[in-house]
Coordinates of C-alpha atoms in Angstrom, one line a residue:
X1 CA -23.9 -13.6 9.0
X2 CA -25.1 -10.0 8.9
X3 CA -22.9 -7.4 7.2
X4 CA -21.9 -4.5 9.4
X5 CA -23.9 -1.3 9.1
X6 CA -22.7 0.9 6.2
X7 CA -21.7 3.6 8.7
X8 CA -19.2 1.3 10.2
X9 CA -17.4 1.1 6.9
X10 CA -17.6 4.7 5.9
X11 CA -17.0 6.4 9.3
X12 CA -13.5 5.1 9.8
X13 CA -10.9 7.8 10.4
X14 CA -8.1 8.0 7.9
X15 CA -4.8 6.5 9.1
X16 CA -2.0 9.0 8.9
X17 CA 0.9 6.7 9.9
X18 CA 1.9 3.2 11.1
X19 CA 5.2 1.9 12.6
X20 CA 6.7 -1.0 10.7
X21 CA 10.2 -2.4 10.7
X22 CA 11.2 0.2 13.3
X23 CA 10.2 3.0 10.9
X24 CA 7.2 5.3 10.7
X25 CA 5.4 4.8 7.4
X26 CA 3.0 7.5 6.1
X27 CA 1.6 8.6 2.8
X28 CA 4.6 9.8 0.8
X29 CA 7.0 7.2 2.4
X30 CA 9.0 5.0 -0.1
X31 CA 9.0 1.2 0.3
X32 CA 10.5 -1.7 -1.6
X33 CA 7.8 -4.2 -2.6
X34 CA 8.3 -7.8 -1.5
X35 CA 5.1 -9.6 -2.6
X36 CA 4.7 -13.0 -1.0
X37 CA 2.4 -15.9 -1.9
X38 CA 1.7 -17.3 -5.2
X39 CA 4.4 -15.6 -7.3
X40 CA 1.9 -14.8 -10.0
X41 CA 2.9 -12.6 -12.9
X42 CA 2.1 -9.4 -10.9
X43 CA 4.2 -10.6 -7.9
X44 CA 7.1 -11.2 -10.3
X45 CA 6.7 -7.9 -12.1
X46 CA 6.5 -5.9 -8.8
X47 CA 9.2 -7.8 -6.8
X48 CA 11.9 -5.4 -5.6
X49 CA 10.2 -2.3 -7.1
X50 CA 10.3 1.0 -5.2
X51 CA 6.9 2.5 -4.6
X52 CA 5.4 5.4 -2.7
X53 CA 2.6 5.0 -0.1
X54 CA -0.5 6.8 -1.2
X55 CA -2.7 5.7 1.7
X56 CA -2.8 3.5 4.7
X57 CA -5.9 1.3 4.9
X58 CA -7.4 -0.9 7.6
X59 CA -10.0 -3.6 6.9
X60 CA -12.9 -4.6 9.1
X61 CA -10.7 -7.3 10.8
X62 CA -8.2 -4.5 11.7
X63 CA -5.5 -5.8 9.2
X64 CA -3.3 -3.0 7.9
X65 CA -2.5 -2.4 4.2
X66 CA -0.7 0.2 2.2
X67 CA -1.9 1.4 -1.1
X68 CA 1.1 2.2 -3.2
X69 CA 2.0 3.7 -6.6
X70 CA 5.1 2.2 -8.2
X71 CA 7.6 5.0 -8.7
X72 CA 8.7 4.0 -12.2
X73 CA 5.2 3.4 -13.5
X74 CA 4.7 5.7 -16.5
X75 CA 1.0 5.7 -15.6
X76 CA 1.5 6.7 -12.0
X77 CA -0.7 9.8 -12.4
X78 CA -3.5 7.3 -12.9
X79 CA -2.6 5.7 -9.6
X80 CA -3.0 9.1 -7.9
X81 CA -6.5 9.3 -9.5
X82 CA -7.1 5.8 -8.0
X83 CA -7.5 4.1 -11.3
X84 CA -7.2 0.3 -11.4
X85 CA -3.9 -1.3 -12.5
X86 CA -1.8 1.7 -11.2
X87 CA -2.5 1.5 -7.5
X88 CA -1.6 -1.6 -5.6
X89 CA -2.4 -2.9 -2.1
X90 CA 0.2 -4.7 0.1
X91 CA 0.1 -5.9 3.6
X92 CA 2.8 -4.5 5.9
X93 CA 4.8 -7.7 5.8
X94 CA 5.1 -7.3 2.0
X95 CA 6.9 -3.9 2.1
X96 CA 10.3 -2.9 3.3
X97 CA 10.9 0.7 4.3
X98 CA 13.4 2.5 2.2
X99 CA 15.8 4.7 4.2
X100 CA 15.7 8.3 3.2
X101 CA 19.4 8.4 2.9
X102 CA 19.9 5.1 1.0
X103 CA 20.1 4.4 -2.7
X104 CA 16.5 3.7 -3.8
X105 CA 17.5 2.1 -7.1
X106 CA 16.4 -1.4 -7.7
X107 CA 18.6 -4.4 -7.7

């Protein structure tokens, strides 16, 4: 199988918003993390955490993901610099929009 031309990967327009759960999500939106799957240590540690969307990404199969920075991460500035271990990717079905007027504390 041939890989797509490099231009196809780099020439994608940035995604500024997506509708999910009846809410428009965009960079800066807050979400509650609900990782699914293997329940590894990272899934357990991030379950229920509030995070802020940094970017919205789309892979070559047109699946949508959000890159988030966990709000209570003391290293969140590193996440903004796109350093590993401080910026996490989740599919849309793994995040729950947080209403602007609701209590965003965990629990």
